[in-house]
Coordinates of C-alpha atoms (C1' of nucleotides) and ligand atoms in Angstrom, one line a residue:
Chain N
X1 CA -98.3 -70.5 5.5
X2 CA -97.6 -67.4 4.6
X3 CA -99.8 -64.7 2.5
X4 CA -97.2 -65.2 -0.5
X5 CA -97.5 -69.0 0.0
X6 CA -101.2 -68.9 0.1
X7 CA -101.6 -66.8 -3.0
X8 CA -99.3 -68.7 -5.0
X9 CA -101.2 -71.8 -4.2
X10 CA -104.7 -70.4 -5.0
X11 CA -103.1 -68.9 -8.2
X12 CA -101.4 -72.2 -9.7
X13 CA -104.3 -73.9 -8.7
X14 CA -106.2 -72.0 -11.3
X15 CA -103.5 -72.8 -13.9
X16 CA -103.6 -75.5 -16.0
X17 CA -100.9 -77.7 -18.2
X18 CA -97.6 -77.5 -17.4
X19 CA -96.2 -74.4 -16.1
X20 CA -92.8 -73.3 -15.3
X21 CA -91.9 -71.3 -12.3
X22 CA -91.7 -68.2 -15.0
X23 CA -95.1 -68.9 -15.8
X24 CA -96.4 -69.1 -12.5
X25 CA -94.2 -65.8 -11.3
X26 CA -96.0 -63.5 -14.4
X27 CA -99.2 -64.8 -12.9
X28 CA -98.8 -64.4 -9.5
X29 CA -97.4 -61.1 -9.9
X30 CA -101.0 -59.6 -10.7
X31 CA -101.9 -60.5 -7.2
X32 CA -98.9 -59.5 -5.6
X33 CA -96.5 -57.1 -7.8
X34 CA -93.8 -56.8 -5.2
X35 CA -93.5 -60.9 -5.3
X36 CA -89.9 -62.4 -6.1
X37 CA -89.0 -64.6 -8.6
X38 CA -87.1 -66.5 -5.9
X39 CA -89.9 -66.7 -4.0
X40 CA -91.7 -68.8 -6.4
X41 CA -88.8 -71.1 -6.9
X42 CA -88.5 -71.8 -3.1
X43 CA -92.3 -72.2 -2.7
X44 CA -92.7 -74.1 -5.8
X45 CA -89.8 -76.7 -4.3
X46 CA -91.7 -76.4 -1.3
X47 CA -95.0 -77.5 -2.4
X48 CA -93.0 -80.7 -4.7
X49 CA -91.2 -81.6 -1.6
X50 CA -94.6 -82.4 0.5
X51 CA -95.9 -83.7 -2.5
X52 CA -98.9 -81.6 -3.0
X53 CA -97.6 -80.6 -6.3
X54 CA -95.2 -82.8 -8.5
X55 CA -92.9 -81.4 -11.3
X56 CA -93.3 -83.1 -14.7
X57 CA -90.2 -84.9 -15.6
X58 CA -86.9 -85.4 -13.2
X59 CA -84.7 -83.0 -15.0
X60 CA -80.6 -83.9 -14.3
X61 CA -79.9 -80.4 -14.7
X62 CA -77.8 -81.3 -17.6
X63 CA -78.4 -82.7 -21.0
X64 CA -77.8 -86.5 -20.9
X65 CA -76.7 -88.9 -23.8
X66 CA -78.0 -92.4 -24.0
X67 CA -75.6 -94.7 -24.8
X68 CA -77.4 -98.0 -24.7
X69 CA -78.7 -99.2 -28.1
X70 CA -81.0 -101.9 -26.7
X71 CA -84.7 -100.9 -26.4
X72 CA -84.9 -100.3 -22.8
X73 CA -86.7 -98.1 -19.9
X74 CA -85.5 -96.0 -17.1
X75 CA -85.5 -96.5 -13.4
X76 CA -85.2 -93.4 -11.9
X77 CA -84.2 -92.7 -8.1
X78 CA -86.3 -89.5 -6.8
X79 CA -83.6 -89.0 -4.3
X80 CA -80.3 -89.1 -5.5
X81 CA -81.6 -88.9 -9.3
X82 CA -79.4 -92.2 -10.5
X83 CA -80.7 -93.4 -13.7
X84 CA -80.7 -97.1 -15.0
X85 CA -81.5 -98.7 -17.6
X86 CA -83.9 -101.7 -17.3
X87 CA -84.5 -104.3 -20.1
X88 CA -88.2 -103.3 -22.1
X89 CA -89.0 -106.9 -21.9
X90 CA -89.6 -106.4 -18.0
X91 CA -92.0 -103.3 -18.6
X92 CA -94.2 -104.4 -21.2
X93 CA -96.9 -102.2 -22.3
X94 CA -100.3 -103.5 -23.4
X95 CA -100.0 -101.6 -26.8
X96 CA -97.9 -99.4 -28.8
X97 CA -100.5 -97.6 -30.9
X98 CA -98.8 -95.4 -33.8
X99 CA -101.7 -93.2 -33.9
X100 CA -102.8 -91.1 -30.9
X101 CA -105.8 -88.8 -30.1
X102 CA -105.2 -85.2 -31.5
X103 CA -103.3 -87.1 -34.7
X104 CA -100.2 -87.3 -32.9
X105 CA -97.8 -89.8 -34.5
X106 CA -96.1 -92.0 -32.2
X107 CA -92.5 -92.7 -32.7
X108 CA -91.2 -94.2 -29.7
X109 CA -92.3 -95.4 -26.2
X110 CA -90.3 -94.4 -22.6
X111 CA -91.5 -95.9 -19.7
X112 CA -89.7 -94.0 -16.5
X113 CA -90.2 -95.7 -13.5
X114 CA -90.0 -93.3 -10.3
X115 CA -89.3 -94.5 -7.3
X116 CA -86.2 -95.1 -4.7
X117 CA -82.7 -97.0 -5.5
X118 CA -81.4 -99.2 -3.0
X119 CA -78.6 -97.0 -2.1
X120 CA -81.6 -94.4 -1.0
X121 CA -83.9 -96.7 0.8
X122 CA -80.9 -97.8 3.1
X123 CA -80.0 -94.3 3.5
X124 CA -83.4 -93.3 4.9
X125 CA -83.8 -96.3 6.9
X126 CA -80.8 -95.3 8.7
X127 CA -81.7 -91.8 9.3
X128 CA -85.3 -92.7 10.5
X129 CA -83.3 -94.9 13.1
X130 CA -81.1 -92.4 14.5
Chain O
X1 CA -66.0 -86.0 -40.8
X2 CA -63.3 -83.9 -38.9
X3 CA -60.6 -85.6 -36.5
X4 CA -62.3 -83.8 -33.4
X5 CA -65.6 -85.2 -34.7
X6 CA -64.0 -88.8 -35.3
X7 CA -62.4 -88.7 -32.2
X8 CA -65.3 -87.5 -29.9
X9 CA -67.5 -90.3 -31.7
X10 CA -65.0 -93.1 -30.8
X11 CA -64.5 -91.7 -27.2
X12 CA -68.3 -91.5 -26.4
X13 CA -68.8 -95.4 -28.1
X14 CA -66.5 -96.6 -25.3
X15 CA -68.4 -94.9 -23.1
X16 CA -71.9 -96.4 -20.7
X17 CA -74.6 -95.1 -18.9
X18 CA -75.5 -91.4 -19.8
X19 CA -72.8 -89.1 -19.7
X20 CA -73.2 -85.3 -19.7
X21 CA -71.3 -83.1 -22.2
X22 CA -69.2 -82.4 -19.2
X23 CA -68.5 -86.4 -18.9
X24 CA -68.0 -86.5 -22.6
X25 CA -65.7 -83.2 -22.7
X26 CA -63.3 -84.7 -19.6
X27 CA -62.9 -87.9 -21.4
X28 CA -62.1 -86.7 -24.9
X29 CA -59.5 -84.0 -23.8
X30 CA -57.3 -87.0 -22.9
X31 CA -57.3 -87.5 -26.6
X32 CA -57.5 -84.1 -27.8
X33 CA -56.4 -81.6 -24.8
X34 CA -57.2 -78.5 -26.7
X35 CA -60.6 -79.6 -27.7
X36 CA -63.0 -76.9 -26.8
X37 CA -66.4 -77.8 -24.6
X38 CA -68.5 -75.6 -27.5
X39 CA -67.4 -77.9 -30.0
X40 CA -68.5 -81.2 -27.5
X41 CA -72.1 -79.7 -27.6
X42 CA -72.1 -78.5 -30.7
X43 CA -71.2 -82.1 -32.2
X44 CA -73.3 -84.0 -29.4
X45 CA -76.1 -81.8 -30.8
X46 CA -75.2 -82.7 -34.6
X47 CA -74.7 -86.6 -33.5
X48 CA -78.5 -86.4 -32.0
X49 CA -80.1 -84.5 -35.1
X50 CA -78.7 -87.3 -37.5
X51 CA -80.0 -90.1 -35.2
X52 CA -76.8 -91.8 -34.4
X53 CA -77.4 -91.0 -30.7
X54 CA -80.3 -90.1 -28.9
X55 CA -81.1 -87.6 -25.5
X56 CA -82.1 -89.2 -22.2
X57 CA -85.0 -87.1 -21.9
X58 CA -86.0 -84.1 -24.4
X59 CA -87.6 -82.0 -21.4
X60 CA -84.3 -80.6 -19.3
X61 CA -85.1 -77.1 -20.5
X62 CA -86.6 -75.9 -17.3
X63 CA -88.6 -76.9 -14.5
X64 CA -92.5 -78.1 -15.3
X65 CA -94.8 -78.4 -12.8
X66 CA -97.6 -80.9 -13.3
X67 CA -101.2 -79.3 -12.9
X68 CA -103.1 -82.5 -14.0
X69 CA -104.0 -84.4 -10.7
X70 CA -105.1 -87.3 -12.8
X71 CA -103.3 -90.3 -13.9
X72 CA -102.0 -89.9 -17.3
X73 CA -99.3 -89.7 -19.4
X74 CA -97.6 -87.5 -21.7
X75 CA -97.3 -87.2 -25.4
X76 CA -94.1 -85.4 -26.2
X77 CA -93.4 -83.8 -29.4
X78 CA -89.7 -84.4 -30.5
X79 CA -90.2 -81.2 -32.8
X80 CA -91.7 -78.4 -30.9
X81 CA -91.4 -80.1 -27.6
X82 CA -94.9 -79.4 -26.8
X83 CA -96.4 -81.8 -24.1
X84 CA -99.9 -83.0 -24.1
X85 CA -102.0 -85.3 -21.3
X86 CA -103.5 -88.5 -22.5
X87 CA -105.1 -90.6 -20.0
X88 CA -103.8 -93.7 -18.8
X89 CA -106.1 -95.9 -19.6
X90 CA -105.1 -95.6 -23.2
X91 CA -101.6 -96.5 -22.7
X92 CA -102.0 -99.4 -20.3
X93 CA -98.6 -101.1 -18.9
X94 CA -99.1 -105.2 -18.8
X95 CA -98.1 -104.6 -14.8
X96 CA -96.4 -102.4 -12.5
X97 CA -94.3 -104.1 -10.4
X98 CA -93.4 -102.8 -6.9
X99 CA -90.4 -104.2 -6.6
X100 CA -87.7 -103.8 -9.6
X101 CA -84.2 -105.7 -10.0
X102 CA -81.4 -104.1 -8.2
X103 CA -83.7 -103.4 -5.1
X104 CA -85.4 -100.4 -6.6
X105 CA -88.6 -99.7 -5.3
X106 CA -91.5 -98.4 -7.7
X107 CA -93.5 -95.3 -6.8
X108 CA -94.9 -94.3 -9.7
X109 CA -95.1 -95.2 -13.5
X110 CA -94.7 -92.1 -16.3
X111 CA -94.9 -93.3 -19.8
X112 CA -93.5 -90.8 -22.3
X113 CA -94.7 -91.1 -26.2
X114 CA -92.2 -89.3 -28.3
X115 CA -93.1 -88.6 -32.0
X116 CA -94.7 -85.7 -33.9
X117 CA -97.5 -83.6 -32.6
X118 CA -100.1 -83.0 -36.1
X119 CA -99.0 -79.4 -36.2
X120 CA -95.6 -80.4 -36.3
X121 CA -96.1 -83.4 -39.7
X122 CA -98.0 -80.8 -41.3
X123 CA -95.6 -78.2 -41.2
X124 CA -93.0 -81.0 -42.3
X125 CA -95.3 -81.8 -45.7
X126 CA -95.4 -78.6 -46.3
X127 CA -91.9 -77.9 -46.5
X128 CA -91.4 -81.2 -48.2
X129 CA -93.7 -80.2 -51.1
X130 CA -92.1 -76.7 -51.6
Chain V
dT1 C1' -51.0 -71.7 -55.4
dA2 C1' -54.7 -69.0 -54.2
dT3 C1' -59.7 -69.1 -52.7
dT4 C1' -63.3 -70.3 -49.5
dG5 C1' -66.1 -72.6 -46.3
dA6 C1' -66.8 -75.8 -42.7
dA7 C1' -65.3 -76.3 -38.4
dC8 C1' -62.9 -75.2 -34.9
dG9 C1' -61.0 -72.5 -30.0
dA10 C1' -61.7 -69.0 -27.4
dT11 C1' -65.0 -66.6 -24.8
dA12 C1' -68.8 -63.2 -23.9
dA13 C1' -73.7 -63.6 -23.5
dT14 C1' -77.7 -65.8 -21.9
dA15 C1' -81.2 -68.7 -19.6
dA16 C1' -82.1 -71.3 -15.4
dT17 C1' -81.3 -71.8 -10.9
dT18 C1' -79.5 -71.2 -6.3
dA19 C1' -77.0 -69.0 -2.4
dT20 C1' -76.8 -64.6 0.0
dT21 C1' -77.8 -60.7 2.3
dG22 C1' -80.4 -57.5 4.9
dT23 C1' -85.3 -56.6 6.2
dT24 C1' -89.6 -57.4 7.6
dT25 C1' -93.2 -59.6 10.3
dG26 C1' -95.4 -62.8 13.3
dT27 C1' -94.8 -65.4 18.1
dC28 C1' -94.1 -65.8 22.4
dA29 C1' -92.5 -64.9 27.0
dA30 C1' -90.3 -61.5 30.2
Chain X
dT1 C1' -96.1 -53.4 26.2
dT2 C1' -92.0 -54.7 24.5
dG3 C1' -87.9 -57.1 22.5
dA4 C1' -86.0 -61.7 21.6
dC5 C1' -86.1 -64.8 18.1
dA6 C1' -86.6 -67.4 13.8
dA7 C1' -89.2 -67.8 9.4
dA8 C1' -89.8 -66.1 5.2
dC9 C1' -89.7 -62.2 2.4
dA10 C1' -87.4 -58.8 -1.9
dA11 C1' -83.2 -57.5 -4.1
dT12 C1' -79.8 -59.2 -6.0
dA13 C1' -75.2 -61.7 -6.6
dA14 C1' -73.5 -66.0 -8.2
dT15 C1' -73.7 -70.7 -10.4
dT16 C1' -74.7 -73.9 -13.9
dA17 C1' -75.9 -75.0 -18.2
dT18 C1' -75.8 -73.9 -22.7
dT19 C1' -75.6 -71.2 -26.8
dA20 C1' -73.4 -67.2 -29.8
dT21 C1' -70.2 -64.8 -31.5
dC22 C1' -65.8 -63.9 -33.8
dG23 C1' -61.2 -64.3 -35.2
dT24 C1' -58.3 -68.6 -37.1
dT25 C1' -57.2 -72.9 -39.0
dC26 C1' -57.5 -76.1 -42.4
dA27 C1' -58.0 -79.1 -45.8
dA28 C1' -60.9 -79.6 -50.4
dT29 C1' -60.8 -77.7 -54.6
dA30 C1' -60.7 -74.1 -58.6
Ligands
MN1 MN1 -80.6 -95.8 -20.8
MN2 MN1 -99.4 -83.9 -17.5
ZN3 ZN1 -80.9 -93.1 -5.0
ZN4 ZN1 -94.9 -80.5 -32.4

DNA sequence: TATTGAACGATAATAATTATTGTTTGTCAA
DNA sequence: TTGACAAACAATAATTATTATCGTTCAATA
């Protein structure tokens, strides 16, 4: 736990919502003006990997187009980032209100199941054995 | 409907899963070797805006860190891309199975409600009136 | 047939992120 | 104490994904 890491953590604890690395950088520079953006990225990743923080959505690097027209949800592997379709009937929502708090009007409900695909589970148990 | 747009559309109809613009580019080059990647991007956006296709995830822009430790879901405005937290209790899932088809092991369930925030609804109704 | 505007291809520019490199700093053992 | 060592750092180059610019093509139409 270095000084930069400590100050980064404390600064982030005071932030709300869903800040970007740039947001965090701008804020922590008030405490450590010499800090590098690369250090911010490295430590955010470290916090995420260690489970202290989580990212809002697993972004797959590039835009992905949905080619499955049926109503479905997604199984997303947090290790290999693979995206698998799963029928909507398997994961029913208790309700799908059209009107939500704050005047938000719902048009579509998407469920992401985050976890580990079979291949990555096997990979990990094989590594643990060695 | 230009030739490139037509061929792009037909090529994409034959694709499955969640292709990236690069995937689409590589495939459509077999039909039109001179096509530009920029044309692929422009037409994919056109298809998405017109509602013919949809993108898998709206927030693939930059990494966002989740600072709300409570169990909650998200309201995502498709117009301004704002992300608002909503308590998990408001959107209960009928079940959260740990084991899913294909040997996938679920660790967390995230519900994204896609729609329009109040501000963007007002913006749009004001535009329609003018 | 001449005009013209949308779309195109090439490519420059931008934004987000990651990799590289040389330097600093704390830890530990001679 | 001092010197070796490794982790982390700042600076910055490089990479990746995407968008903007610009000169050109081409089909519809005046
Ligand atoms: Mn899908
Ligand atoms: Mn949130
Ligand atoms: Zn996996
Ligand atoms: Zn909005």
